[in-house]
JSON list of C-alpha atoms in Angstrom, two decimals:
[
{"chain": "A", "resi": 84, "resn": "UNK", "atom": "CA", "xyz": [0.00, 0.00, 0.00]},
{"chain": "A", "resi": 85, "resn": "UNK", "atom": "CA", "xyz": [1.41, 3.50, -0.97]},
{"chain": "A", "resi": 86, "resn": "UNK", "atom": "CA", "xyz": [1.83, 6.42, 1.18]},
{"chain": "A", "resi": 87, "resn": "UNK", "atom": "CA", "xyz": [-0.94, 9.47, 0.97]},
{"chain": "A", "resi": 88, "resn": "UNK", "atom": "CA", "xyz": [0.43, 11.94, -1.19]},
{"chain": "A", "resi": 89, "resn": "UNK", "atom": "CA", "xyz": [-0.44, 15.00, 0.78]},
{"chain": "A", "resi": 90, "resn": "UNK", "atom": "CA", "xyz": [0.51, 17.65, -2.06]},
{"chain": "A", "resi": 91, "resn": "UNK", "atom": "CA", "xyz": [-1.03, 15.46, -4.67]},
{"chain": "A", "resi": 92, "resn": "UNK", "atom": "CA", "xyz": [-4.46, 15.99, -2.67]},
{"chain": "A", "resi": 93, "resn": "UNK", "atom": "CA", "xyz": [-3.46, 19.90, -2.38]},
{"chain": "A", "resi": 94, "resn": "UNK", "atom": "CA", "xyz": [-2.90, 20.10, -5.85]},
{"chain": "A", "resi": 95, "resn": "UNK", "atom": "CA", "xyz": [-6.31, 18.48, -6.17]},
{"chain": "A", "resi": 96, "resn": "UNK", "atom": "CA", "xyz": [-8.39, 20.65, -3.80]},
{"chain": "A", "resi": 97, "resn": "UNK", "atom": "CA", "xyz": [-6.39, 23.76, -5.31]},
{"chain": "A", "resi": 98, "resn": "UNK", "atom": "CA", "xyz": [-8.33, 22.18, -8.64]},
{"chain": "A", "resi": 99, "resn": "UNK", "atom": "CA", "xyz": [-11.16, 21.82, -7.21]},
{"chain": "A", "resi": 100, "resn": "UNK", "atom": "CA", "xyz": [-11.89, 24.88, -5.85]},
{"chain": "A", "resi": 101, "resn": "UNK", "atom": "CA", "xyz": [-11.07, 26.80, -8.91]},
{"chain": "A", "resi": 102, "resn": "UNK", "atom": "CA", "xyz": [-13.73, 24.94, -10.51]},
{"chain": "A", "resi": 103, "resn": "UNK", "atom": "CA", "xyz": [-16.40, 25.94, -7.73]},
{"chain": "A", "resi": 104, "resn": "UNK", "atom": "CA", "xyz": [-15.22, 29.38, -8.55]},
{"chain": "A", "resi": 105, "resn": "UNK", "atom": "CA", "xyz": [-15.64, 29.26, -12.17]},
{"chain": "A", "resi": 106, "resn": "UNK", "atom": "CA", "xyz": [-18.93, 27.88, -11.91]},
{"chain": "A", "resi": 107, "resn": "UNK", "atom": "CA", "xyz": [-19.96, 30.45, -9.15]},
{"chain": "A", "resi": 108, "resn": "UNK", "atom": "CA", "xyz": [-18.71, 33.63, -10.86]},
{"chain": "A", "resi": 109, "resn": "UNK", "atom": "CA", "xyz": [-20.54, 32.31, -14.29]},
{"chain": "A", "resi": 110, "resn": "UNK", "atom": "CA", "xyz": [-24.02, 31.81, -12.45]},
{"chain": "A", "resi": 111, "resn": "UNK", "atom": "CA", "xyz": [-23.35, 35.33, -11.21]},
{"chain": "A", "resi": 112, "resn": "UNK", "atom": "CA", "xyz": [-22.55, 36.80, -14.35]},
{"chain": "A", "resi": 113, "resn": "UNK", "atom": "CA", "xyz": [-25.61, 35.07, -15.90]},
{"chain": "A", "resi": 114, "resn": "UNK", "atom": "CA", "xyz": [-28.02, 36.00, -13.26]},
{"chain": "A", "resi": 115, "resn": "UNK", "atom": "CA", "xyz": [-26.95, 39.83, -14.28]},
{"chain": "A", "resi": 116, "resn": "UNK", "atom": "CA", "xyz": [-28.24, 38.99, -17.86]},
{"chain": "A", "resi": 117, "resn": "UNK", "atom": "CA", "xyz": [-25.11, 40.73, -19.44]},
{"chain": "A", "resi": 118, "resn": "UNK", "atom": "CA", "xyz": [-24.55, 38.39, -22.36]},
{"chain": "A", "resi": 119, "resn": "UNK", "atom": "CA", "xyz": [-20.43, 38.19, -21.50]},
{"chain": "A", "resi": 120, "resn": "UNK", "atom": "CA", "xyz": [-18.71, 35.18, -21.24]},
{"chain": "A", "resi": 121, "resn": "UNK", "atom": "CA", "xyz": [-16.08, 34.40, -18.58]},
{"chain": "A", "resi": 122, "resn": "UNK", "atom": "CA", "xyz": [-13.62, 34.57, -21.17]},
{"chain": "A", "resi": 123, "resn": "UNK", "atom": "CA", "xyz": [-14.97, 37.90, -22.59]},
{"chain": "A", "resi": 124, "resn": "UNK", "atom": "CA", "xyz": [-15.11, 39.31, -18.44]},
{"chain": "A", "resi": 125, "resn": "UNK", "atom": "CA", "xyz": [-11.21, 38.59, -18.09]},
{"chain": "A", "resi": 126, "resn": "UNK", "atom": "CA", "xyz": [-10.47, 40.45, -21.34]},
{"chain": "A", "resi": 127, "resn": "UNK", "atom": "CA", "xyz": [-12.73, 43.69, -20.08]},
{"chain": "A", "resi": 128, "resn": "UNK", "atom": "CA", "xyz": [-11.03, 43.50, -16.77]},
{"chain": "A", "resi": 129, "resn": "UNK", "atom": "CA", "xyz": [-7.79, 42.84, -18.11]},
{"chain": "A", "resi": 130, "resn": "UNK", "atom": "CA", "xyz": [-8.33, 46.11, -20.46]},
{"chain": "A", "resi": 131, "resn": "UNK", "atom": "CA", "xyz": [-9.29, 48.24, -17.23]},
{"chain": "A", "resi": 132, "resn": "UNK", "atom": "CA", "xyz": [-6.32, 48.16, -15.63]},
{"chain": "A", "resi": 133, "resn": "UNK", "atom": "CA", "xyz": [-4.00, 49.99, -18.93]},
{"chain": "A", "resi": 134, "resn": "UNK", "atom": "CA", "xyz": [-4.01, 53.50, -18.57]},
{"chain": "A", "resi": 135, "resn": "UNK", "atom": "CA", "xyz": [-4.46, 53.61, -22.29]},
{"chain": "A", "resi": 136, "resn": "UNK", "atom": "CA", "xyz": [-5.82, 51.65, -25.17]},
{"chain": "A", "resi": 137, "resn": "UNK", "atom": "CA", "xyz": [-3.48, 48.52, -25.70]},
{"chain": "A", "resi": 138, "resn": "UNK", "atom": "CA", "xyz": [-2.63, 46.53, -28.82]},
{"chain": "A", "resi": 139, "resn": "UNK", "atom": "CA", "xyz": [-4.26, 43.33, -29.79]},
{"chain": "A", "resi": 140, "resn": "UNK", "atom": "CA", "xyz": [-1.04, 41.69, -28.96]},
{"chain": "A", "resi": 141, "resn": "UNK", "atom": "CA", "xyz": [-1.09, 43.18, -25.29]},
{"chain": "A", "resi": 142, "resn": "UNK", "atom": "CA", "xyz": [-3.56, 42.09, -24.26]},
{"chain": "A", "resi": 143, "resn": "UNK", "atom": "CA", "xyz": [-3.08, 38.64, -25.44]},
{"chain": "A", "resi": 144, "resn": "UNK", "atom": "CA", "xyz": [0.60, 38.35, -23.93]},
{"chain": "A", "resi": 145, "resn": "UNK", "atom": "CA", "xyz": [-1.66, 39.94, -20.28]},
{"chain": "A", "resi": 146, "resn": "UNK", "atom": "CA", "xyz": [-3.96, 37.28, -20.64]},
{"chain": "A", "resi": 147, "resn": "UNK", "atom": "CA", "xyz": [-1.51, 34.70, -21.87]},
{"chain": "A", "resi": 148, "resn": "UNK", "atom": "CA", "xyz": [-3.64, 33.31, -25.02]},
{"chain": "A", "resi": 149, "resn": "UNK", "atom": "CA", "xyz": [-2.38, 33.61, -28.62]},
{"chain": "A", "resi": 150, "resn": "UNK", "atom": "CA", "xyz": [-3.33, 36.57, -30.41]},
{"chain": "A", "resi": 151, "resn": "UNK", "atom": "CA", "xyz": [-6.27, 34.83, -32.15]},
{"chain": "A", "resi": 152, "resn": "UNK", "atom": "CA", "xyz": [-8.10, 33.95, -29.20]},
{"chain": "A", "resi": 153, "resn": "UNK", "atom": "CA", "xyz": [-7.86, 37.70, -28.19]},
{"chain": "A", "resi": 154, "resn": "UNK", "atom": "CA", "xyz": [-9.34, 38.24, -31.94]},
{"chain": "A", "resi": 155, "resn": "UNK", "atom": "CA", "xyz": [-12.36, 36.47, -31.25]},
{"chain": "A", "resi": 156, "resn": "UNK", "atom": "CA", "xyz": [-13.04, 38.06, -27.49]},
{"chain": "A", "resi": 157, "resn": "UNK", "atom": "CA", "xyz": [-12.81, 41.60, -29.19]},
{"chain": "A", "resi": 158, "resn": "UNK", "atom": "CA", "xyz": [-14.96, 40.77, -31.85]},
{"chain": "A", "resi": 159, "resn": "UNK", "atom": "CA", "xyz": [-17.68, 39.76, -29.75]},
{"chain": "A", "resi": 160, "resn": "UNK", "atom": "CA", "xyz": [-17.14, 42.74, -27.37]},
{"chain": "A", "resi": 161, "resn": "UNK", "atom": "CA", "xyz": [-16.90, 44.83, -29.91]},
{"chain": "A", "resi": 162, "resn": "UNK", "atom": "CA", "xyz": [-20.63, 43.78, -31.37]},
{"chain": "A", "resi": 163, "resn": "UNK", "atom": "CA", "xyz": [-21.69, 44.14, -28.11]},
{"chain": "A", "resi": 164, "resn": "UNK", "atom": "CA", "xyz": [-20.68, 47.56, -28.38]},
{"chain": "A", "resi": 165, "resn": "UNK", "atom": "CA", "xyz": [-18.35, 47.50, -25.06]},
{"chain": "A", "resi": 166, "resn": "UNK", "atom": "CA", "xyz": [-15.14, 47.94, -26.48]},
{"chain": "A", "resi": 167, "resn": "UNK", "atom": "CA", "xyz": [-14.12, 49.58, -30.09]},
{"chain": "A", "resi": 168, "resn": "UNK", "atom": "CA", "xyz": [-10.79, 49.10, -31.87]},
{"chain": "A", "resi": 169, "resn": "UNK", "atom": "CA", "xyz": [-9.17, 52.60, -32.58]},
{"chain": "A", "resi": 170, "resn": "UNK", "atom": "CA", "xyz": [-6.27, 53.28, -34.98]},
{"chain": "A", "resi": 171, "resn": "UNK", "atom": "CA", "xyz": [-2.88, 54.11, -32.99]},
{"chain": "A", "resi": 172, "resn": "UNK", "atom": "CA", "xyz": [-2.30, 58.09, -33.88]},
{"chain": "A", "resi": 173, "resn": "UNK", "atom": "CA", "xyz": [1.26, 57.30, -34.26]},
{"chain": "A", "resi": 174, "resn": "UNK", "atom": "CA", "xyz": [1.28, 54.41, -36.42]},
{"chain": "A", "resi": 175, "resn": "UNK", "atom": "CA", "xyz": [-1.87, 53.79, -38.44]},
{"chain": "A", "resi": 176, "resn": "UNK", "atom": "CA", "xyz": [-1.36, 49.85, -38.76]},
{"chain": "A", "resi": 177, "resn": "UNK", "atom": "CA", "xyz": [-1.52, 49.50, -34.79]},
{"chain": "A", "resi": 178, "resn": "UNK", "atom": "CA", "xyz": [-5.46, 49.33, -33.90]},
{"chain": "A", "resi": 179, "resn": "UNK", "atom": "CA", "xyz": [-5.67, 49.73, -30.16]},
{"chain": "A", "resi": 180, "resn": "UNK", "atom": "CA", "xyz": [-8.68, 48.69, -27.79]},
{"chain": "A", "resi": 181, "resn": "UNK", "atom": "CA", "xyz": [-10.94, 50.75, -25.83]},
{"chain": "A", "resi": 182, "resn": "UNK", "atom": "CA", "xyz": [-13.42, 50.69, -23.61]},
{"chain": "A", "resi": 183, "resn": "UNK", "atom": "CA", "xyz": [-16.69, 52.30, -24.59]},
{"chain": "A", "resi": 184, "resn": "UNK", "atom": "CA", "xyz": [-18.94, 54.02, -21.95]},
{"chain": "A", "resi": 185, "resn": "UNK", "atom": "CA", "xyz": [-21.03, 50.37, -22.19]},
{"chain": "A", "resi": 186, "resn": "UNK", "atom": "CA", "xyz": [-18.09, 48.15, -21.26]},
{"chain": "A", "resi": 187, "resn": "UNK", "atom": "CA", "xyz": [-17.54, 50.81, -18.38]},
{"chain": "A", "resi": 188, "resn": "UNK", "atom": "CA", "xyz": [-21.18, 50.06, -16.99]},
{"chain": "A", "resi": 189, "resn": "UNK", "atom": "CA", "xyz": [-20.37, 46.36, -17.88]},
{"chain": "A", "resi": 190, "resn": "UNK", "atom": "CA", "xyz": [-17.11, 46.56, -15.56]},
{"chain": "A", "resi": 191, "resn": "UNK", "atom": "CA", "xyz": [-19.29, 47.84, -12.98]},
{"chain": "A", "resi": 192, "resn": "UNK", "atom": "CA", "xyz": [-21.59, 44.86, -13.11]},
{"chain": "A", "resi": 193, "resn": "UNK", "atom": "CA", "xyz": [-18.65, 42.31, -13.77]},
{"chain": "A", "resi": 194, "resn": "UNK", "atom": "CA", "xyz": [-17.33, 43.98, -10.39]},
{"chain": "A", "resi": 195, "resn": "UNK", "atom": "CA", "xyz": [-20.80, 43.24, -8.66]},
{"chain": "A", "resi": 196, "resn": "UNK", "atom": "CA", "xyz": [-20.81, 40.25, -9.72]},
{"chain": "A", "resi": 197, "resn": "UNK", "atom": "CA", "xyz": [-17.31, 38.64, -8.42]},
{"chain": "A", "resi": 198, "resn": "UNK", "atom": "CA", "xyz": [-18.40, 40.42, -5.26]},
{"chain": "A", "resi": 199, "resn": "UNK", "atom": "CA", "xyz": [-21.26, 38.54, -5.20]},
{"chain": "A", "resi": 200, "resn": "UNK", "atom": "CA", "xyz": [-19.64, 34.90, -5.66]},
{"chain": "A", "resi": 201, "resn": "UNK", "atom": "CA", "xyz": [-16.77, 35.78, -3.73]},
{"chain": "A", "resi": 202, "resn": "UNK", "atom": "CA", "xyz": [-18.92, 36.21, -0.85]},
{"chain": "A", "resi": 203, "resn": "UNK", "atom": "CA", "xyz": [-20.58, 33.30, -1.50]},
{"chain": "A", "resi": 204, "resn": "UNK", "atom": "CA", "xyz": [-17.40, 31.12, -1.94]},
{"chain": "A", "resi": 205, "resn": "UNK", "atom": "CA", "xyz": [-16.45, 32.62, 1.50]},
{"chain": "A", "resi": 206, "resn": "UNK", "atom": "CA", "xyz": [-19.36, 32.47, 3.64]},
{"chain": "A", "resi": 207, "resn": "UNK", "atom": "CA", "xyz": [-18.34, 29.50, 5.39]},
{"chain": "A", "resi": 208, "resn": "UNK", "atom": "CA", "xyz": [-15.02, 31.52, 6.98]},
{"chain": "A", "resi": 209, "resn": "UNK", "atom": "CA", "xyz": [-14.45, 33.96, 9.54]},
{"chain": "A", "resi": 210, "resn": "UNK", "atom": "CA", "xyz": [-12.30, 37.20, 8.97]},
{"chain": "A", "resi": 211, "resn": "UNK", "atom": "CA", "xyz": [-9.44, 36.10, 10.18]},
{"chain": "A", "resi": 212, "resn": "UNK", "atom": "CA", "xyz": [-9.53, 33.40, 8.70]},
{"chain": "A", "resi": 213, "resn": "UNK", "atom": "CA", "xyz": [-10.18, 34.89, 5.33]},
{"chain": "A", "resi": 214, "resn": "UNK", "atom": "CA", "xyz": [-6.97, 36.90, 6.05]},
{"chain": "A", "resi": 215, "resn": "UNK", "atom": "CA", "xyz": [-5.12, 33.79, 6.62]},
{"chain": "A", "resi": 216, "resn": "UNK", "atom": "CA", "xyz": [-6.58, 32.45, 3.28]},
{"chain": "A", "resi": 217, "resn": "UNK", "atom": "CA", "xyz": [-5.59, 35.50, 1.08]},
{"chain": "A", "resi": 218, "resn": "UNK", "atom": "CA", "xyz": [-1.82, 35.82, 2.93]},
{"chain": "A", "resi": 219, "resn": "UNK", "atom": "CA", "xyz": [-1.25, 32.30, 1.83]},
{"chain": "A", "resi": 220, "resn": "UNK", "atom": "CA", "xyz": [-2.92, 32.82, -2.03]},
{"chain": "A", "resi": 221, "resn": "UNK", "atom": "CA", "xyz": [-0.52, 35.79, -1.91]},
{"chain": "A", "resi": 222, "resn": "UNK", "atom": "CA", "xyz": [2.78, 33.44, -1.16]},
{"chain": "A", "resi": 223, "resn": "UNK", "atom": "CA", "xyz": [1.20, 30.96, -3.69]},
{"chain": "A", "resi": 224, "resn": "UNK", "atom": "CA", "xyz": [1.09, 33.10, -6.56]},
{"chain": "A", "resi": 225, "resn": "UNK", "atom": "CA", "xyz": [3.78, 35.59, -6.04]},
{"chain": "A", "resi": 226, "resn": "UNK", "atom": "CA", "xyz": [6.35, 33.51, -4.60]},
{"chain": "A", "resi": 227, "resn": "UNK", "atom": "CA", "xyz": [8.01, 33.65, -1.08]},
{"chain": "A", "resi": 228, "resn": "UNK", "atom": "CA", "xyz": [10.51, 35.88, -2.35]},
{"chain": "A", "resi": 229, "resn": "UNK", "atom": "CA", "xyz": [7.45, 38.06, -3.33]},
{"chain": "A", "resi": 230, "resn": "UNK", "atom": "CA", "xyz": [7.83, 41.03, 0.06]},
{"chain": "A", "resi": 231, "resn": "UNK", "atom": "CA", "xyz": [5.19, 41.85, 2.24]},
{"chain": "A", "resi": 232, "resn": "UNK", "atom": "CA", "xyz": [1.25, 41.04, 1.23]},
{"chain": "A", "resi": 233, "resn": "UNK", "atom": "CA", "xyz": [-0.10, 43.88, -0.93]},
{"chain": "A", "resi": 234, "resn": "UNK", "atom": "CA", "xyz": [-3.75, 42.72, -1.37]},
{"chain": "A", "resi": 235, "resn": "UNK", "atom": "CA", "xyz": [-6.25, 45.50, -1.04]},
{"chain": "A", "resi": 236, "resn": "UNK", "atom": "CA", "xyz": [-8.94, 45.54, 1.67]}
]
């Protein structure tokens, strides 16, 4: 009989809790009626955080996808009127991405709506405990090496 393998089941719960999460946030988001897939959410929310329009191939090395996939999210964004591809003033072959005033509002509801499932997802733990939790998420996704915790409140 072989040992347990206790990061093995780690690894596994890790797993399984990002599923619960997916499947959370995307009953959320559907409950809000705002026609934006998961995929499409991490591309708006992705786009936020530039403090101006990127290129196509920005946003796909952010998010880590080829460019093609990052095609396909901005075309469907783009029909759905939140975000509109803008030639670069400096170079007319770039086409950067913007928000329009829609995706802003849709941010806003994609915001309310992780808020939502997060607090759902951690009901079950005290505060302290959910400090605990988000030190240790910190450590696991930065690194040790990473400094002191800079998660916002």
């Amino acid at each position: 009989m072989t040992a347990p393998d206790p990061d093995g089941l780690l690894a596994e719960q890790l797993l399984r809790l990002t599923r619960r999460v997916h499947r959370i946030q995307k009953r959320h988001l559907e409950h809000r009626d705002l026609g934006i897939t998961p995929a499409q959410s991490r591309l708006l929310r992705t786009l936020a955080h530039y403090g101006s329009p990127p290129r196509m191939a920005d946003l796909a090395e952010r998010l880590e996808v080829v460019p093609r996939a990052v095609t396909t999210l901005v075309d469907g964004l783009e029909a759905a009127g939140k975000v509109r591809r803008a030639p670069d003033p400096a170079n007319r072959r770039v086409i950067r991405i913007e928000l329009t005033d829609d995706g802003r509002a849709a941010l806003r509801e994609l915001r309310g709506a992780r808020r939502s499932a997060a607090e759902e997802i951690l009901a079950p733990l005290t505060d302290e405990q959910r400090g605990v939790l988000g030190g240790l998420l910190d450590t696991l996704i930065d690194g040790p090496d990473a400094g002191p915790c800079r998660r916002k409140a």
